[in-house]
mmCIF file of C-alpha atoms and ligand atoms in Angstrom:
data_model
loop_
_atom_site.group_PDB
_atom_site.id
_atom_site.type_symbol
_atom_site.label_atom_id
_atom_site.label_comp_id
_atom_site.label_asym_id
_atom_site.label_seq_id
_atom_site.Cartn_x
_atom_site.Cartn_y
_atom_site.Cartn_z
ATOM 1 C CA UNK A 1 34.823 71.696 121.108
ATOM 2 C CA UNK A 2 33.963 74.591 123.652
ATOM 3 C CA UNK A 3 30.110 75.504 122.521
ATOM 4 C CA UNK A 4 28.252 79.004 123.452
ATOM 5 C CA UNK A 5 25.012 79.386 123.436
ATOM 6 C CA UNK A 6 25.280 82.284 120.461
ATOM 7 C CA UNK A 7 29.642 80.935 118.955
ATOM 8 C CA UNK A 8 31.935 78.182 118.675
ATOM 9 C CA UNK A 9 35.455 77.721 119.339
ATOM 10 C CA UNK A 10 37.719 74.943 118.341
ATOM 11 C CA UNK A 11 41.102 74.226 118.835
ATOM 12 C CA UNK A 12 42.780 71.849 116.926
ATOM 13 C CA UNK A 13 46.553 70.658 117.841
ATOM 14 C CA UNK A 14 47.788 72.358 114.349
ATOM 15 C CA UNK A 15 47.461 75.433 116.997
ATOM 16 C CA UNK A 16 44.799 76.765 114.821
ATOM 17 C CA UNK A 17 41.386 78.261 116.413
ATOM 18 C CA UNK A 18 38.396 78.341 114.830
ATOM 19 C CA UNK A 19 35.937 80.495 116.050
ATOM 20 C CA UNK A 20 32.419 80.259 114.175
ATOM 21 C CA UNK A 21 29.664 83.151 114.556
ATOM 22 C CA UNK A 22 26.104 80.980 115.269
ATOM 23 C CA UNK A 23 23.304 82.466 115.378
ATOM 24 C CA UNK A 24 22.408 81.992 112.251
ATOM 25 C CA UNK A 25 18.505 82.948 111.761
ATOM 26 C CA UNK A 26 19.641 86.436 112.502
ATOM 27 C CA UNK A 27 22.494 86.787 110.546
ATOM 28 C CA UNK A 28 24.500 86.896 113.083
ATOM 29 C CA UNK A 29 23.511 89.262 114.087
ATOM 30 C CA UNK A 30 26.170 90.501 117.790
ATOM 31 C CA UNK A 31 24.005 90.998 120.552
ATOM 32 C CA UNK A 32 26.096 91.602 124.253
ATOM 33 C CA UNK A 33 25.180 87.603 125.259
ATOM 34 C CA UNK A 34 27.766 87.038 121.949
ATOM 35 C CA UNK A 35 30.050 89.776 123.104
ATOM 36 C CA UNK A 36 30.856 88.229 126.319
ATOM 37 C CA UNK A 37 30.878 84.744 124.866
ATOM 38 C CA UNK A 38 33.408 85.963 121.506
ATOM 39 C CA UNK A 39 35.810 88.163 124.578
ATOM 40 C CA UNK A 40 35.609 84.378 126.674
ATOM 41 C CA UNK A 41 36.359 82.487 123.617
ATOM 42 C CA UNK A 42 39.474 84.546 122.638
ATOM 43 C CA UNK A 43 40.193 83.430 125.880
ATOM 44 C CA UNK A 44 39.870 80.872 125.346
ATOM 45 C CA UNK A 45 41.947 80.479 122.706
ATOM 46 C CA UNK A 46 44.947 82.163 124.527
ATOM 47 C CA UNK A 47 44.756 79.762 127.404
ATOM 48 C CA UNK A 48 44.751 77.119 124.272
ATOM 49 C CA UNK A 49 47.715 78.573 123.473
ATOM 50 C CA UNK A 50 47.166 79.039 120.052
ATOM 51 C CA UNK A 51 48.933 79.992 117.371
ATOM 52 C CA UNK A 52 46.311 82.013 114.808
ATOM 53 C CA UNK A 53 42.709 82.267 115.319
ATOM 54 C CA UNK A 54 39.970 81.689 112.232
ATOM 55 C CA UNK A 55 36.890 83.223 112.327
ATOM 56 C CA UNK A 56 34.092 83.038 110.323
ATOM 57 C CA UNK A 57 29.921 83.075 110.323
ATOM 58 C CA UNK A 58 27.623 79.765 109.981
ATOM 59 C CA UNK A 59 25.211 80.657 107.381
ATOM 60 C CA UNK A 60 25.211 82.223 104.991
ATOM 61 C CA UNK A 61 26.805 85.373 107.372
ATOM 62 C CA UNK A 62 29.132 86.546 108.570
ATOM 63 C CA UNK A 63 27.857 88.984 110.704
ATOM 64 C CA UNK A 64 24.799 91.037 109.777
ATOM 65 C CA UNK A 65 26.239 93.988 111.888
ATOM 66 C CA UNK A 66 24.584 94.917 115.716
ATOM 67 C CA UNK A 67 21.715 93.488 116.989
ATOM 68 C CA UNK A 68 19.103 96.318 115.722
ATOM 69 C CA UNK A 69 16.238 94.968 117.755
ATOM 70 C CA UNK A 70 18.682 94.506 121.104
ATOM 71 C CA UNK A 71 20.304 98.058 120.033
ATOM 72 C CA UNK A 72 16.542 99.536 119.514
ATOM 73 C CA UNK A 73 15.097 101.330 122.885
ATOM 74 C CA UNK A 74 18.986 101.417 123.801
ATOM 75 C CA UNK A 75 19.358 104.796 125.373
ATOM 76 C CA UNK A 76 22.475 107.156 125.455
ATOM 77 C CA UNK A 77 22.700 106.278 129.004
ATOM 78 C CA UNK A 78 22.834 102.570 128.266
ATOM 79 C CA UNK A 79 24.700 102.804 125.460
ATOM 80 C CA UNK A 80 28.173 104.808 127.640
ATOM 81 C CA UNK A 81 27.766 103.541 131.459
ATOM 82 C CA UNK A 82 27.663 99.939 129.728
ATOM 83 C CA UNK A 83 30.267 101.284 126.858
ATOM 84 C CA UNK A 84 28.384 98.058 125.575
ATOM 85 C CA UNK A 85 31.064 97.639 122.079
ATOM 86 C CA UNK A 86 34.328 97.668 123.664
ATOM 87 C CA UNK A 87 35.016 93.808 124.041
ATOM 88 C CA UNK A 88 34.799 93.802 120.252
ATOM 89 C CA UNK A 89 38.439 94.842 120.401
ATOM 90 C CA UNK A 90 39.316 93.192 121.797
ATOM 91 C CA UNK A 91 39.938 90.827 119.233
ATOM 92 C CA UNK A 92 41.937 93.873 117.348
ATOM 93 C CA UNK A 93 45.069 92.630 120.374
ATOM 94 C CA UNK A 94 45.322 89.889 120.081
ATOM 95 C CA UNK A 95 48.743 88.675 119.752
ATOM 96 C CA UNK A 96 48.520 86.179 117.066
ATOM 97 C CA UNK A 97 47.610 86.724 113.740
ATOM 98 C CA UNK A 98 43.409 86.413 112.975
ATOM 99 C CA UNK A 99 42.136 85.508 109.447
ATOM 100 C CA UNK A 100 38.537 86.301 108.631
ATOM 101 C CA UNK A 101 36.442 83.866 106.698
ATOM 102 C CA UNK A 102 34.292 85.290 105.529
ATOM 103 C CA UNK A 103 30.819 84.261 103.702
ATOM 104 C CA UNK A 104 28.028 86.766 102.340
ATOM 105 C CA UNK A 105 26.587 89.512 103.790
ATOM 106 C CA UNK A 106 29.552 91.506 106.599
ATOM 107 C CA UNK A 107 27.865 94.601 107.444
ATOM 108 C CA UNK A 108 28.157 96.963 110.288
ATOM 109 C CA UNK A 109 30.115 95.836 112.712
ATOM 110 C CA UNK A 110 30.258 92.310 110.806
ATOM 111 C CA UNK A 111 32.694 94.856 108.360
ATOM 112 C CA UNK A 112 34.047 96.858 111.472
ATOM 113 C CA UNK A 113 34.938 92.941 112.898
ATOM 114 C CA UNK A 114 36.612 91.041 109.967
ATOM 115 C CA UNK A 115 38.209 94.532 108.999
ATOM 116 C CA UNK A 116 40.154 93.811 112.428
ATOM 117 C CA UNK A 117 41.086 90.062 110.752
ATOM 118 C CA UNK A 118 44.840 91.104 109.897
ATOM 119 C CA UNK A 119 43.881 88.495 106.974
ATOM 120 C CA UNK A 120 39.999 88.465 104.517
ATOM 121 C CA UNK A 121 39.658 85.900 102.725
ATOM 122 C CA UNK A 122 36.017 85.979 101.035
ATOM 123 C CA UNK A 123 33.911 83.753 99.002
ATOM 124 C CA UNK A 124 32.749 85.983 95.815
ATOM 125 C CA UNK A 125 29.110 85.938 97.137
ATOM 126 C CA UNK A 126 30.448 87.825 100.272
ATOM 127 C CA UNK A 127 29.196 91.191 100.910
ATOM 128 C CA UNK A 128 30.728 93.995 102.883
ATOM 129 C CA UNK A 129 29.075 97.412 103.795
ATOM 130 C CA UNK A 130 28.353 100.361 106.466
ATOM 131 C CA UNK A 131 24.671 100.717 106.759
ATOM 132 C CA UNK A 132 24.562 102.477 109.735
ATOM 133 C CA UNK A 133 23.426 104.874 108.358
ATOM 134 C CA UNK A 134 20.073 104.333 107.865
ATOM 135 C CA UNK A 135 19.656 103.550 110.665
ATOM 136 C CA UNK A 136 20.552 107.013 112.101
ATOM 137 C CA UNK A 137 23.420 105.713 113.690
ATOM 138 C CA UNK A 138 27.305 105.494 112.286
ATOM 139 C CA UNK A 139 29.302 102.487 112.631
ATOM 140 C CA UNK A 140 30.969 101.668 116.172
ATOM 141 C CA UNK A 141 33.266 99.732 116.080
ATOM 142 C CA UNK A 142 35.858 101.043 114.127
ATOM 143 C CA UNK A 143 34.931 101.567 110.113
ATOM 144 C CA UNK A 144 34.787 104.743 109.954
ATOM 145 C CA UNK A 145 39.024 104.848 110.908
ATOM 146 C CA UNK A 146 39.938 101.122 110.223
ATOM 147 C CA UNK A 147 37.831 101.674 106.994
ATOM 148 C CA UNK A 148 39.071 104.818 106.263
ATOM 149 C CA UNK A 149 43.112 103.594 106.080
ATOM 150 C CA UNK A 150 42.641 100.518 104.894
ATOM 151 C CA UNK A 151 40.489 102.050 101.599
ATOM 152 C CA UNK A 152 41.136 105.320 102.033
ATOM 153 C CA UNK A 153 38.901 108.784 102.372
ATOM 154 C CA UNK A 154 36.971 108.518 99.098
ATOM 155 C CA UNK A 155 36.112 104.822 99.575
ATOM 156 C CA UNK A 156 35.438 105.549 103.172
ATOM 157 C CA UNK A 157 32.909 108.458 102.297
ATOM 158 C CA UNK A 158 30.835 106.515 99.737
ATOM 159 C CA UNK A 159 30.208 103.513 101.725
ATOM 160 C CA UNK A 160 29.371 105.510 105.403
ATOM 161 C CA UNK A 161 27.958 108.006 104.085
ATOM 162 C CA UNK A 162 26.145 106.566 102.069
ATOM 163 C CA UNK A 163 25.431 102.938 103.131
ATOM 164 C CA UNK A 164 26.010 100.937 100.029
ATOM 165 C CA UNK A 165 27.820 97.330 100.297
ATOM 166 C CA UNK A 166 30.012 96.602 97.976
ATOM 167 C CA UNK A 167 30.652 92.608 96.721
ATOM 168 C CA UNK A 168 34.119 90.396 97.036
ATOM 169 C CA UNK A 169 35.550 91.981 93.885
ATOM 170 C CA UNK A 170 34.819 95.244 94.686
ATOM 171 C CA UNK A 171 36.309 94.757 98.273
ATOM 172 C CA UNK A 172 39.083 92.645 97.453
ATOM 173 C CA UNK A 173 39.484 96.108 94.215
ATOM 174 C CA UNK A 174 39.968 98.646 96.387
ATOM 175 C CA UNK A 175 42.261 96.819 99.148
ATOM 176 C CA UNK A 176 39.652 95.756 101.811
ATOM 177 C CA UNK A 177 39.760 92.037 101.411
ATOM 178 C CA UNK A 178 43.100 89.692 100.756
ATOM 179 C CA UNK A 179 42.057 87.080 98.739
ATOM 180 C CA UNK A 180 39.203 86.159 96.842
ATOM 181 C CA UNK A 181 37.654 82.087 96.140
ATOM 182 C CA UNK A 182 34.700 80.450 95.681
ATOM 183 C CA UNK A 183 32.115 80.817 98.257
ATOM 184 C CA UNK A 184 32.555 76.444 99.052
ATOM 185 C CA UNK A 185 36.879 77.210 99.997
ATOM 186 C CA UNK A 186 36.819 80.371 102.207
ATOM 187 C CA UNK A 187 36.627 77.918 104.792
ATOM 188 C CA UNK A 188 40.001 75.693 103.888
ATOM 189 C CA UNK A 189 41.866 78.541 102.198
ATOM 190 C CA UNK A 190 41.711 80.534 105.845
ATOM 191 C CA UNK A 191 42.741 76.840 107.551
ATOM 192 C CA UNK A 192 45.461 76.321 105.321
ATOM 193 C CA UNK A 193 47.124 79.643 105.775
ATOM 194 C CA UNK A 194 46.455 79.752 108.884
ATOM 195 C CA UNK A 195 48.073 76.110 108.942
ATOM 196 C CA UNK A 196 50.603 77.912 107.168
ATOM 197 C CA UNK A 197 51.442 79.945 109.324
ATOM 198 C CA UNK A 198 51.040 78.338 112.372
ATOM 199 C CA UNK A 199 54.022 76.350 111.273
ATOM 200 C CA UNK A 200 56.124 79.535 111.633
ATOM 201 C CA UNK A 201 58.393 80.601 113.610
ATOM 202 C CA UNK A 202 56.189 82.604 116.296
ATOM 203 C CA UNK A 203 58.547 85.223 116.959
ATOM 204 C CA UNK A 204 58.996 86.258 114.262
ATOM 205 C CA UNK A 205 54.840 85.462 113.390
ATOM 206 C CA UNK A 206 55.109 88.117 116.164
ATOM 207 C CA UNK A 207 56.866 90.334 114.897
ATOM 208 C CA UNK A 208 55.583 90.069 111.693
ATOM 209 C CA UNK A 209 52.552 91.225 112.610
ATOM 210 C CA UNK A 210 53.561 94.450 114.796
ATOM 211 C CA UNK A 211 55.031 95.430 112.782
ATOM 212 C CA UNK A 212 52.902 95.295 109.726
ATOM 213 C CA UNK A 213 50.004 97.534 112.088
ATOM 214 C CA UNK A 214 53.065 99.630 113.492
ATOM 215 C CA UNK A 215 52.216 101.067 109.576
ATOM 216 C CA UNK A 216 49.039 102.359 110.875
ATOM 217 C CA UNK A 217 50.397 103.888 113.951
ATOM 218 C CA UNK A 218 53.659 106.016 113.067
ATOM 219 C CA UNK A 219 55.339 108.231 111.222
ATOM 220 C CA UNK A 220 57.325 106.451 108.400
ATOM 221 C CA UNK A 221 61.000 106.615 110.364
ATOM 222 C CA UNK A 222 59.322 105.554 113.348
ATOM 223 C CA UNK A 223 58.023 102.429 111.470
ATOM 224 C CA UNK A 224 61.216 101.946 110.025
ATOM 225 C CA UNK A 225 63.279 101.897 112.817
ATOM 226 C CA UNK A 226 60.449 99.396 114.763
ATOM 227 C CA UNK A 227 61.436 97.455 111.834
ATOM 228 C CA UNK A 228 65.043 97.489 111.945
ATOM 229 C CA UNK A 229 64.887 96.904 116.070
ATOM 230 C CA UNK A 230 62.834 93.529 115.484
ATOM 231 C CA UNK A 231 64.745 92.083 112.172
ATOM 232 C CA UNK A 232 67.593 92.086 114.839
ATOM 233 C CA UNK A 233 66.007 91.099 117.210
ATOM 234 C CA UNK A 234 65.484 87.931 115.735
ATOM 235 C CA UNK A 235 68.323 87.240 114.990
ATOM 236 C CA UNK A 236 68.889 86.342 119.114
ATOM 237 C CA UNK A 237 66.557 83.270 118.253
ATOM 238 C CA UNK A 238 67.550 79.519 117.422
ATOM 239 C CA UNK A 239 64.642 79.829 114.866
ATOM 240 C CA UNK A 240 66.786 82.344 112.391
ATOM 241 C CA UNK A 241 69.691 80.026 112.447
ATOM 242 C CA UNK A 242 67.450 76.630 111.763
ATOM 243 C CA UNK A 243 65.021 79.361 108.685
ATOM 244 C CA UNK A 244 68.831 79.983 106.942
ATOM 245 C CA UNK A 245 70.284 76.119 107.717
ATOM 246 C CA UNK A 246 67.259 74.820 106.085
ATOM 247 C CA UNK A 247 66.883 76.517 103.459
ATOM 248 C CA UNK A 248 70.716 76.447 103.041
ATOM 249 C CA UNK A 249 70.354 72.105 103.397
ATOM 250 C CA UNK A 250 67.381 72.064 101.303
ATOM 251 C CA UNK A 251 64.706 70.515 103.849
ATOM 252 C CA UNK A 252 62.074 72.110 105.452
ATOM 253 C CA UNK A 253 62.446 74.034 108.375
ATOM 254 C CA UNK A 254 61.965 72.452 111.696
ATOM 255 C CA UNK A 255 61.359 75.377 113.986
ATOM 256 C CA UNK A 256 61.340 75.442 118.052
ATOM 257 C CA UNK A 257 59.776 78.703 118.884
ATOM 258 C CA UNK A 258 63.885 78.933 120.472
HETATM 259 C C1 LIG B 310 19.025 92.024 114.045
HETATM 260 C C2 LIG B 310 19.200 91.105 112.446
HETATM 261 C C3 LIG B 310 19.949 92.086 111.742
HETATM 262 C C4 LIG B 310 20.533 92.688 112.467
HETATM 263 C C5 LIG B 310 19.511 90.623 110.628
HETATM 264 N N1 LIG B 310 18.373 90.523 111.271
HETATM 265 N N2 LIG B 310 20.007 91.272 110.479
HETATM 266 N N3 LIG B 310 18.482 90.966 113.465
HETATM 267 N N4 LIG B 310 20.330 92.263 114.225
HETATM 268 N N5 LIG B 310 21.539 93.671 112.025
HETATM 269 C C6 LIG B 310 17.814 89.036 111.067
HETATM 270 C C7 LIG B 310 16.657 89.583 110.069
HETATM 271 O O1 LIG B 310 15.392 90.343 111.496
HETATM 272 C C8 LIG B 310 16.222 88.554 109.837
HETATM 273 O O2 LIG B 310 14.875 88.134 111.051
HETATM 274 C C9 LIG B 310 17.276 87.184 109.635
HETATM 275 O O3 LIG B 310 18.305 88.465 110.489
HETATM 276 C C10 LIG B 310 16.927 87.083 108.364
HETATM 277 O O4 LIG B 310 17.144 88.615 107.752
HETATM 278 P P1 LIG B 310 16.305 89.288 106.179
HETATM 279 O O5 LIG B 310 16.715 90.426 106.942
HETATM 280 O O6 LIG B 310 15.855 88.340 106.523
HETATM 281 O O7 LIG B 310 16.861 88.442 105.323
HETATM 282 P P2 LIG B 310 17.784 89.423 103.987
HETATM 283 O O8 LIG B 310 16.707 89.477 103.248
HETATM 284 O O9 LIG B 310 18.620 88.059 102.758
HETATM 285 O O10 LIG B 310 19.092 90.187 103.849
HETATM 286 C C11 LIG B 310 19.264 90.619 104.410
HETATM 287 C C12 LIG B 310 20.281 91.707 105.004
HETATM 288 C C13 LIG B 310 19.210 92.523 106.211
HETATM 289 C C14 LIG B 310 20.700 92.666 103.546
HETATM 290 C C15 LIG B 310 21.925 91.378 105.251
HETATM 291 O O11 LIG B 310 19.455 91.436 106.418
HETATM 292 C C16 LIG B 310 20.248 93.713 106.401
HETATM 293 O O12 LIG B 310 20.026 94.965 106.501
HETATM 294 N N6 LIG B 310 20.002 93.427 107.998
HETATM 295 C C17 LIG B 310 20.529 94.618 108.980
HETATM 296 C C18 LIG B 310 22.045 95.342 107.600
HETATM 297 C C19 LIG B 310 22.360 96.200 108.877
HETATM 298 O O13 LIG B 310 21.486 97.058 109.354
HETATM 299 N N7 LIG B 310 23.829 96.353 109.719
HETATM 300 C C20 LIG B 310 24.363 97.088 110.863
HETATM 301 C C21 LIG B 310 23.811 97.508 111.704
HETATM 302 S S1 LIG B 310 24.144 98.738 112.753
HETATM 303 P P3 LIG B 310 13.710 87.081 111.142
HETATM 304 O O14 LIG B 310 13.093 87.001 112.472
HETATM 305 O O15 LIG B 310 12.543 88.123 110.273
HETATM 306 O O16 LIG B 310 13.331 85.791 110.535
HETATM 307 C C22 LIG B 310 25.784 98.182 113.451
HETATM 308 C C23 LIG B 310 26.724 99.311 114.071
HETATM 309 C C24 LIG B 310 28.246 98.825 114.365
HETATM 310 O O17 LIG B 310 25.842 97.370 113.194
HETATM 311 C C25 LIG B 310 27.908 98.627 115.849
HETATM 312 C C26 LIG B 310 29.645 97.484 116.572
HETATM 313 C C27 LIG B 310 29.140 96.225 116.532
#
């Protein structure tokens, strides 16, 4: 377990990394220390050869957005010179699957970070929103782009222009989250899913993630070709033979990442 000032990271023998945003008194508001430490923690998880990352928040929020107290007196020059938000994108660039375990508020930058995760598991009491408009700004790390791709223009415009919050049930209905479970079960559900994924062939998992993400970025014909090439490629590896042999032998597969 590594403890930073604003978050903690634990990487288990099962290959599951648990990264916890930890400024509960400020509802895990995202400040620049946390952004820097977040990038360091992702590097640490990569060095530790984590196979899946679970991201959650301590206390009653996943994250209530960028730290408004820190941002208030910033100027255009400050923001653009320091490129203050870029490090958060590192989450979206991770090659391993990421699971967001959302307890409580996921607002503003918190909702945007949640949307960078590959799978989102929310507690019944979770709420999501892009309230930046009420602060005289707009979302800055994907809230107009990822949200629109995920839920479509009608819902994205509603959320971004009115700043209204949606509860977990509505978030599920509009396709923003993968699963909703009781608040008490969010982290366990996420860790169980993470362990399951960590037990599969790492190459197949990587291929699956790359292909699904490709769907947002290419025309269908290119995406289908990309998928087909990956599908063919997996037959180069021992894990394919093992997975299929295990099925036919009626035994659990023993993937070796070979
Ligand atoms: C700084 C924050 C904060 C934030 C909460 N706090 N959100 N501090 N930045 N984003 C602090 C409060 O000031 C308060 O500190 C403590 O956390 C508890 O919050 P309360 O407001 O007292 O709790 P509650 O009444 O339950 O209301 C919860 C809430 C509200 C609805 C989530 O805190 C809220 O509206 N927060 C702001 C949400 C927001 O606008 N997010 C977008 C930010 S802009 P004290 O010291 O008083 O106890 C953004 C841009 C994205 O995210 C850019 C990319 C990163």
